[in-house]
Amino acid sequence: MNNTMKNYFKYIAFGIALLTSSFALNAQGTYHREGGMATSKKVTGPEDGYYTITLESFATGTTTITEDATPVDIVLVLDVSGSMDENLDTYTYTARNSQAYSYNGYGNNQYYYLHTDGKYYRVYRERPYEQVGYNYSRRYRLYYEVGNTTYYLSDTGVTTTAPTNVTAGGTTIWTGVLYDRSQPTKMDALKSAVQTFVNTVNRNANFDSKGNQRSEVVHNQISVVKYAMNRYVNTAGTVQNTSQNPASATGYNVINAGNHFDNNNYNATEVLVGFTDVSTTDGVNRVMGEGTYVGVNDLRAAGATASDFGMTKARYLLDQDAIKNRNSNKIVVLFTDGSPTYGNTFSNDVANNTISIANTLKNTYGA
């Protein structure tokens, strides 16, 4: 084989993994199949003194794609400042246990009826005089209004015609479901959001993206930091309440100690839950604080918004050798509802500290 032929072969062989049928000159080739991989080779020519060698390699049959899941270590940094006790501009409705209502029993309570439009309307009561024959008498009613239409709760149904079947205030007027209305706080919403998040991480640890149970569980871990004041709980479980330097907020009490408040009821920043495997129901319960565990459901709102102290605790958690050296993706999720501050007004220092720590975590862990 001359040098020109050798060079030509080298370039053809370089494309072994490609489908190179465009080079063929309608010559017959030979195929070899092994497992799910087929290979072929054929020689055509000569043309102008050269031979064309075509090599092919391609998959056949069914191709199976498997997911190689990498565990995650997640730090949830939760704002528990005093403003988290504020109500949201939304309402939740809970069905009442009682389903029998009289005019007197209803009183002035605020109950709500779920209309066919999917909305809840407040139920009121009235006892107007009505003429029945030559006489006037009171008709006790429960009703609600949708636009200009009045709906009456009568017996077991709802009607737009004023009922006349009830004359006594203590008589059952209507039997059906009414709802209590409550206005959740930001803290309520936070706990609900964390519960949903933890449940999702738990599911992903046990099932793949198609809903199939994994052959091997992925051991995802979650830890929780709560932050409020520029006071922090150290490794000994003692509240340090004089520091203005977030870099000093290292260490944490390895026992889930719950909420620490000082004598002025200020909420200390601390690690509420260390890294916990949430691939099991018990792990989820530990994070949320179900049963005898102390966790997210035990949080109370009080204090300022020292987000830099919270992020420092997150950094400390990730810097632990057992976590740093673990083959896992590192993630930090910061929850907040207000301005970073050690007091009541926006603080550039606290904001810049928080951003700086977040940048360090990103550069170190991609968190």
CSV table of C-alpha atoms in Angstrom, one decimal:
chain,number,residue,atom,x,y,z
A,1,MET,CA,0.0,0.0,0.0
A,2,ASN,CA,1.6,3.3,-1.0
A,3,ASN,CA,1.7,6.4,1.2
A,4,THR,CA,-1.2,8.0,-0.6
A,5,MET,CA,-3.4,5.0,0.0
A,6,LYS,CA,-2.3,4.9,3.7
A,7,ASN,CA,-3.3,8.5,4.2
A,8,TYR,CA,-6.6,8.0,2.6
A,9,PHE,CA,-7.3,5.0,4.8
A,10,LYS,CA,-6.4,7.0,7.9
A,11,TYR,CA,-9.0,9.6,7.1
A,12,ILE,CA,-11.7,7.1,6.3
A,13,ALA,CA,-11.0,5.1,9.5
A,14,PHE,CA,-11.2,8.3,11.6
A,15,GLY,CA,-15.0,8.3,10.9
A,16,ILE,CA,-15.6,4.8,12.2
A,17,ALA,CA,-18.4,5.9,14.5
A,18,LEU,CA,-20.2,7.8,11.8
A,19,LEU,CA,-22.7,6.7,9.2
A,20,THR,CA,-20.7,7.2,6.0
A,21,SER,CA,-22.9,5.6,3.4
A,22,SER,CA,-22.6,8.7,1.2
A,23,PHE,CA,-19.1,7.5,0.4
A,24,ALA,CA,-20.2,4.2,-1.1
A,25,LEU,CA,-20.2,3.5,-4.8
A,26,ASN,CA,-23.1,1.0,-4.9
A,27,ALA,CA,-20.8,-1.8,-3.9
A,28,GLN,CA,-21.8,-4.7,-1.8
A,29,GLY,CA,-20.5,-4.8,1.8
A,30,THR,CA,-20.3,-7.3,4.7
A,31,TYR,CA,-22.2,-6.7,8.0
A,32,HIS,CA,-21.4,-8.1,11.4
A,33,ARG,CA,-23.8,-7.8,14.3
A,34,GLU,CA,-23.0,-8.4,17.9
A,35,GLY,CA,-25.5,-7.7,20.6
A,36,GLY,CA,-27.2,-4.3,19.8
A,37,MET,CA,-24.3,-3.0,17.7
A,38,ALA,CA,-23.8,-3.6,14.0
A,39,THR,CA,-20.7,-2.9,12.0
A,40,SER,CA,-20.0,-3.0,8.2
A,41,LYS,CA,-17.1,-2.5,5.9
A,42,LYS,CA,-16.9,-2.4,2.1
A,43,VAL,CA,-14.3,-1.5,-0.5
A,44,THR,CA,-15.2,0.1,-3.9
A,45,GLY,CA,-13.1,1.1,-6.8
A,46,PRO,CA,-10.6,1.5,-8.1
A,47,GLU,CA,-11.5,5.0,-9.4
A,48,ASP,CA,-8.7,7.1,-10.7
A,49,GLY,CA,-6.3,4.6,-9.2
A,50,TYR,CA,-7.8,4.8,-5.6
A,51,TYR,CA,-10.0,2.5,-3.6
A,52,THR,CA,-12.7,3.8,-1.2
A,53,ILE,CA,-12.9,1.9,2.1
A,54,THR,CA,-16.2,2.6,4.0
A,55,LEU,CA,-16.5,1.6,7.7
A,56,GLU,CA,-19.8,1.9,9.6
A,57,SER,CA,-20.9,1.3,13.2
A,58,PHE,CA,-24.4,1.9,14.4
A,59,ALA,CA,-26.9,0.7,17.1
A,60,THR,CA,-29.7,-1.7,16.2
A,61,GLY,CA,-32.8,-2.9,18.0
A,62,THR,CA,-34.0,-1.2,21.2
A,63,THR,CA,-32.0,1.6,22.8
A,64,THR,CA,-32.3,1.8,26.6
A,65,ILE,CA,-31.7,5.1,28.4
A,66,THR,CA,-30.8,4.9,32.1
A,67,GLU,CA,-30.7,7.8,34.6
A,68,ASP,CA,-27.6,8.1,36.7
A,69,ALA,CA,-28.9,10.1,39.6
A,70,THR,CA,-26.5,12.1,41.7
A,71,PRO,CA,-27.6,12.8,45.3
A,72,VAL,CA,-28.1,16.4,46.5
A,73,ASP,CA,-27.3,18.1,49.8
A,74,ILE,CA,-29.7,21.0,50.3
A,75,VAL,CA,-29.6,23.7,52.9
A,76,LEU,CA,-32.9,25.5,53.4
A,77,VAL,CA,-32.2,29.0,54.9
A,78,LEU,CA,-35.6,30.2,56.3
A,79,ASP,CA,-36.6,33.7,57.3
A,80,VAL,CA,-38.3,33.6,60.7
A,81,SER,CA,-38.3,37.4,61.3
A,82,GLY,CA,-41.3,39.1,63.0
A,83,SER,CA,-42.9,40.1,59.7
A,84,MET,CA,-43.5,36.4,59.0
A,85,ASP,CA,-46.4,36.7,61.3
A,86,GLU,CA,-48.2,39.0,58.9
A,87,ASN,CA,-51.3,37.7,57.2
A,88,LEU,CA,-51.3,37.0,53.4
A,89,ASP,CA,-53.8,38.5,51.1
A,90,THR,CA,-55.4,35.1,50.6
A,91,TYR,CA,-57.8,32.9,52.5
A,92,THR,CA,-58.2,29.2,53.2
A,93,TYR,CA,-61.5,27.5,53.7
A,94,THR,CA,-62.1,24.5,55.9
A,95,ALA,CA,-65.3,22.5,56.0
A,96,ARG,CA,-67.2,22.5,59.3
A,97,ASN,CA,-68.0,19.4,61.2
A,98,SER,CA,-71.6,20.5,61.8
A,99,GLN,CA,-74.0,20.2,59.0
A,100,ALA,CA,-77.3,21.2,60.7
A,101,TYR,CA,-78.0,24.9,61.1
A,102,SER,CA,-80.8,26.9,62.7
A,103,TYR,CA,-81.3,30.6,62.7
A,104,ASN,CA,-80.4,31.0,66.4
A,105,GLY,CA,-77.6,28.5,66.2
A,106,TYR,CA,-76.0,30.3,63.3
A,107,GLY,CA,-75.7,33.6,65.3
A,108,ASN,CA,-73.3,36.2,63.9
A,109,ASN,CA,-70.6,33.8,62.9
A,110,GLN,CA,-68.9,34.1,59.6
A,111,TYR,CA,-69.6,31.0,57.7
A,112,TYR,CA,-69.2,30.5,53.9
A,113,TYR,CA,-71.0,28.5,51.2
A,114,LEU,CA,-69.2,27.0,48.2
A,115,HIS,CA,-71.1,28.1,45.2
A,116,THR,CA,-71.3,26.3,41.8
A,117,ASP,CA,-68.8,28.9,40.4
A,118,GLY,CA,-66.1,27.5,42.7
A,119,LYS,CA,-66.1,30.6,44.9
A,120,TYR,CA,-67.0,31.0,48.6
A,121,TYR,CA,-69.7,33.4,49.7
A,122,ARG,CA,-70.5,34.6,53.2
A,123,VAL,CA,-73.8,33.3,54.6
A,124,TYR,CA,-76.1,35.8,56.4
A,125,ARG,CA,-79.3,35.4,58.4
A,126,GLU,CA,-82.6,37.3,58.3
A,127,ARG,CA,-86.1,37.0,59.7
A,128,PRO,CA,-88.4,39.2,57.7
A,129,TYR,CA,-92.1,39.6,58.1
A,130,GLU,CA,-94.1,38.0,55.4
A,131,GLN,CA,-97.8,38.0,54.7
A,132,VAL,CA,-99.3,34.5,54.8
A,133,GLY,CA,-103.0,34.8,53.9
A,134,TYR,CA,-104.3,37.7,56.1
A,135,ASN,CA,-101.5,37.3,58.7
A,136,TYR,CA,-97.9,38.4,58.9
A,137,SER,CA,-95.2,36.2,60.5
A,138,ARG,CA,-91.4,35.9,60.6
A,139,ARG,CA,-89.6,33.5,58.3
A,140,TYR,CA,-86.2,32.5,59.5
A,141,ARG,CA,-83.7,32.2,56.7
A,142,LEU,CA,-80.0,31.7,55.9
A,143,TYR,CA,-78.8,33.2,52.6
A,144,TYR,CA,-75.9,34.4,50.5
A,145,GLU,CA,-75.7,36.7,47.5
A,146,VAL,CA,-73.9,36.3,44.2
A,147,GLY,CA,-74.1,39.6,42.3
A,148,ASN,CA,-77.7,40.7,42.4
A,149,THR,CA,-79.1,37.2,43.0
A,150,THR,CA,-80.0,35.9,46.5
A,151,TYR,CA,-79.7,32.2,47.3
A,152,TYR,CA,-81.5,30.7,50.2
A,153,LEU,CA,-80.3,27.7,52.2
A,154,SER,CA,-83.5,25.6,52.5
A,155,ASP,CA,-83.6,22.1,54.0
A,156,THR,CA,-80.9,20.2,52.1
A,157,GLY,CA,-80.8,22.4,49.0
A,158,VAL,CA,-80.3,25.9,47.7
A,159,THR,CA,-83.0,28.0,46.0
A,160,THR,CA,-83.5,31.5,44.7
A,161,THR,CA,-87.1,31.4,45.9
A,162,ALA,CA,-87.6,32.7,49.5
A,163,PRO,CA,-88.6,29.6,51.6
A,164,THR,CA,-91.6,29.8,53.8
A,165,ASN,CA,-91.3,26.5,55.6
A,166,VAL,CA,-89.5,27.7,58.7
A,167,THR,CA,-91.1,29.8,61.4
A,168,ALA,CA,-89.2,29.0,64.6
A,169,GLY,CA,-85.7,30.3,65.3
A,170,GLY,CA,-84.5,27.1,66.9
A,171,THR,CA,-85.8,24.8,64.0
A,172,THR,CA,-83.2,23.4,61.7
A,173,ILE,CA,-83.2,25.6,58.6
A,174,TRP,CA,-80.6,23.8,56.4
A,175,THR,CA,-78.5,20.7,56.4
A,176,GLY,CA,-75.4,20.9,54.4
A,177,VAL,CA,-71.7,21.9,54.3
A,178,LEU,CA,-70.6,25.4,55.3
A,179,TYR,CA,-67.0,26.5,55.6
A,180,ASP,CA,-64.9,28.5,58.1
A,181,ARG,CA,-62.5,31.0,56.6
A,182,SER,CA,-59.0,31.8,57.9
A,183,GLN,CA,-56.3,34.0,56.6
A,184,PRO,CA,-52.9,32.3,56.7
A,185,THR,CA,-49.7,34.0,57.8
A,186,LYS,CA,-46.5,34.2,55.8
A,187,MET,CA,-45.1,31.6,58.3
A,188,ASP,CA,-48.0,29.3,57.5
A,189,ALA,CA,-47.2,29.6,53.8
A,190,LEU,CA,-43.5,29.0,54.5
A,191,LYS,CA,-44.2,25.8,56.3
A,192,SER,CA,-46.5,24.6,53.6
A,193,ALA,CA,-44.0,25.4,50.9
A,194,VAL,CA,-41.2,23.6,52.7
A,195,GLN,CA,-43.4,20.6,53.3
A,196,THR,CA,-44.1,20.4,49.5
A,197,PHE,CA,-40.4,20.8,48.7
A,198,VAL,CA,-39.3,18.1,51.1
A,199,ASN,CA,-42.0,15.7,49.8
A,200,THR,CA,-40.8,16.3,46.3
A,201,VAL,CA,-37.1,15.6,47.2
A,202,ASN,CA,-38.3,12.5,48.9
A,203,ARG,CA,-40.2,11.3,45.9
A,204,ASN,CA,-37.3,12.0,43.5
A,205,ALA,CA,-35.1,9.9,45.8
A,206,ASN,CA,-37.3,6.9,45.3
A,207,PHE,CA,-38.8,7.4,41.8
A,208,ASP,CA,-37.3,8.5,38.5
A,209,SER,CA,-38.7,11.2,36.2
A,210,LYS,CA,-41.1,8.8,34.6
A,211,GLY,CA,-42.6,7.7,37.9
A,212,ASN,CA,-40.8,4.3,38.0
A,213,GLN,CA,-39.4,3.1,41.3
A,214,ARG,CA,-35.6,3.3,41.3
A,215,SER,CA,-33.6,0.2,41.7
A,216,GLU,CA,-31.4,2.1,44.1
A,217,VAL,CA,-32.6,4.9,46.3
A,218,VAL,CA,-30.8,8.2,45.9
A,219,HIS,CA,-29.8,9.5,49.4
A,220,ASN,CA,-30.8,13.1,49.1
A,221,GLN,CA,-30.1,15.2,52.3
A,222,ILE,CA,-31.7,18.3,53.6
A,223,SER,CA,-30.7,20.6,56.5
A,224,VAL,CA,-32.5,23.6,57.8
A,225,VAL,CA,-31.2,27.0,59.1
A,226,LYS,CA,-33.5,29.5,60.6
A,227,TYR,CA,-32.4,33.1,60.8
A,228,ALA,CA,-33.8,36.3,62.4
A,229,MET,CA,-31.4,38.2,64.7
A,230,ASN,CA,-27.7,38.7,64.5
A,231,ARG,CA,-27.5,36.4,67.5
A,232,TYR,CA,-26.6,32.8,66.8
A,233,VAL,CA,-26.4,29.5,68.5
A,234,ASN,CA,-22.9,28.0,68.7
A,235,THR,CA,-21.7,24.4,69.0
A,236,ALA,CA,-22.2,24.4,72.7
A,237,GLY,CA,-25.9,25.4,72.2
A,238,THR,CA,-25.3,28.8,73.7
A,239,VAL,CA,-26.8,32.0,72.2
A,240,GLN,CA,-24.2,34.5,71.3
A,241,ASN,CA,-26.0,37.8,71.3
A,242,THR,CA,-23.4,40.6,71.0
A,243,SER,CA,-21.8,39.9,67.5
A,244,GLN,CA,-22.2,42.1,64.5
A,245,ASN,CA,-19.9,39.9,62.4
A,246,PRO,CA,-21.6,37.0,60.5
A,247,ALA,CA,-18.2,35.3,60.0
A,248,SER,CA,-18.3,34.5,63.7
A,249,ALA,CA,-21.5,32.5,63.4
A,250,THR,CA,-19.8,29.1,62.9
A,251,GLY,CA,-20.6,25.8,64.6
A,252,TYR,CA,-24.0,24.6,65.7
A,253,ASN,CA,-25.5,22.5,68.4
A,254,VAL,CA,-25.7,19.0,66.9
A,255,ILE,CA,-28.8,18.2,69.0
A,256,ASN,CA,-31.9,19.6,67.4
A,257,ALA,CA,-32.6,22.1,70.1
A,258,GLY,CA,-35.5,24.0,68.5
A,259,ASN,CA,-36.2,27.7,68.8
A,260,HIS,CA,-33.8,29.7,70.9
A,261,PHE,CA,-35.1,33.0,72.2
A,262,ASP,CA,-33.2,35.4,74.5
A,263,ASN,CA,-34.7,37.3,77.4
A,264,ASN,CA,-36.0,40.0,75.1
A,265,ASN,CA,-37.8,37.3,73.0
A,266,TYR,CA,-35.4,37.8,70.1
A,267,ASN,CA,-35.2,34.9,67.7
A,268,ALA,CA,-31.6,33.6,67.4
A,269,THR,CA,-30.2,32.4,64.1
A,270,GLU,CA,-29.3,28.7,64.3
A,271,VAL,CA,-29.2,25.3,62.6
A,272,LEU,CA,-32.5,23.9,63.3
A,273,VAL,CA,-31.9,20.5,61.6
A,274,GLY,CA,-28.6,19.1,60.5
A,275,PHE,CA,-28.2,17.2,57.3
A,276,THR,CA,-30.9,14.5,57.2
A,277,ASP,CA,-31.5,11.8,54.6
A,278,VAL,CA,-35.0,12.4,53.3
A,279,SER,CA,-35.3,9.3,51.2
A,280,THR,CA,-37.4,7.8,54.0
A,281,THR,CA,-40.6,8.9,55.7
A,282,ASP,CA,-38.8,9.2,59.0
A,283,GLY,CA,-36.3,11.6,57.4
A,284,VAL,CA,-39.1,13.8,56.1
A,285,ASN,CA,-40.7,13.8,59.6
A,286,ARG,CA,-37.3,14.8,61.2
A,287,VAL,CA,-37.0,17.8,58.9
A,288,MET,CA,-40.6,18.9,59.4
A,289,GLY,CA,-40.7,18.2,63.1
A,290,GLU,CA,-43.4,15.6,63.2
A,291,GLY,CA,-43.9,13.5,66.4
A,292,THR,CA,-41.1,14.0,68.9
A,293,TYR,CA,-38.8,15.7,66.4
A,294,VAL,CA,-38.1,19.4,66.4
A,295,GLY,CA,-38.2,20.9,62.9
A,296,VAL,CA,-39.9,23.3,60.5
A,297,ASN,CA,-43.4,23.0,62.0
A,298,ASP,CA,-42.0,24.3,65.4
A,299,LEU,CA,-40.8,27.7,63.9
A,300,ARG,CA,-42.0,30.9,65.4
A,301,ALA,CA,-41.7,34.4,64.0
A,302,ALA,CA,-39.8,37.1,65.9
A,303,GLY,CA,-36.9,39.4,65.4
A,304,ALA,CA,-35.0,41.0,62.4
A,305,THR,CA,-33.8,39.6,59.1
A,306,ALA,CA,-30.1,38.8,59.4
A,307,SER,CA,-29.8,36.9,56.2
A,308,ASP,CA,-26.0,37.1,56.3
A,309,PHE,CA,-26.0,35.1,59.5
A,310,GLY,CA,-28.3,32.6,58.0
A,311,MET,CA,-26.1,32.2,54.9
A,312,THR,CA,-23.0,31.9,57.2
A,313,LYS,CA,-24.6,28.9,58.9
A,314,ALA,CA,-25.4,27.4,55.5
A,315,ARG,CA,-21.7,27.8,54.5
A,316,TYR,CA,-20.6,26.1,57.7
A,317,LEU,CA,-22.9,23.1,57.0
A,318,LEU,CA,-21.5,22.7,53.5
A,319,ASP,CA,-17.9,23.1,54.7
A,320,GLN,CA,-18.1,20.0,56.9
A,321,ASP,CA,-15.7,17.4,55.6
A,322,ALA,CA,-18.4,14.7,55.4
A,323,ILE,CA,-20.5,16.9,53.2
A,324,LYS,CA,-17.7,18.6,51.2
A,325,ASN,CA,-16.2,15.3,50.2
A,326,ARG,CA,-19.4,13.6,49.4
A,327,ASN,CA,-20.2,12.9,45.8
A,328,SER,CA,-23.3,15.2,45.6
A,329,ASN,CA,-24.7,18.4,44.2
A,330,LYS,CA,-24.8,21.2,46.8
A,331,ILE,CA,-27.8,23.5,46.8
A,332,VAL,CA,-28.7,26.5,49.1
A,333,VAL,CA,-32.3,27.8,49.0
A,334,LEU,CA,-32.9,31.2,50.8
A,335,PHE,CA,-36.4,32.1,51.8
A,336,THR,CA,-37.2,35.7,52.8
A,337,ASP,CA,-40.1,38.1,52.9
A,338,GLY,CA,-38.3,41.4,53.6
A,339,SER,CA,-35.3,43.6,53.6
A,340,PRO,CA,-32.0,42.3,55.1
A,341,THR,CA,-31.4,44.0,58.4
A,342,TYR,CA,-30.3,43.7,62.0
A,343,GLY,CA,-33.1,46.1,63.0
A,344,ASN,CA,-36.1,47.6,61.2
A,345,THR,CA,-34.6,49.3,58.1
A,346,PHE,CA,-32.7,48.1,55.0
A,347,SER,CA,-29.0,47.5,55.7
A,348,ASN,CA,-26.5,47.7,52.9
A,349,ASP,CA,-24.0,45.9,55.1
A,350,VAL,CA,-26.3,42.9,55.7
A,351,ALA,CA,-27.3,42.8,52.0
A,352,ASN,CA,-23.7,42.9,50.8
A,353,ASN,CA,-22.6,40.3,53.4
A,354,THR,CA,-25.4,38.0,52.1
A,355,ILE,CA,-24.4,38.4,48.5
A,356,SER,CA,-20.7,37.9,49.2
A,357,ILE,CA,-21.4,34.6,51.1
A,358,ALA,CA,-23.7,33.5,48.3
A,359,ASN,CA,-21.0,34.2,45.8
A,360,THR,CA,-18.5,32.2,47.8
A,361,LEU,CA,-20.9,29.2,48.0
A,362,LYS,CA,-21.5,29.4,44.3
A,363,ASN,CA,-17.9,29.5,43.4
A,364,THR,CA,-17.0,26.7,45.8
A,365,TYR,CA,-19.9,24.3,45.4
A,366,GLY,CA,-22.0,25.7,42.5
A,367,ALA,CA,-24.7,26.0,45.2
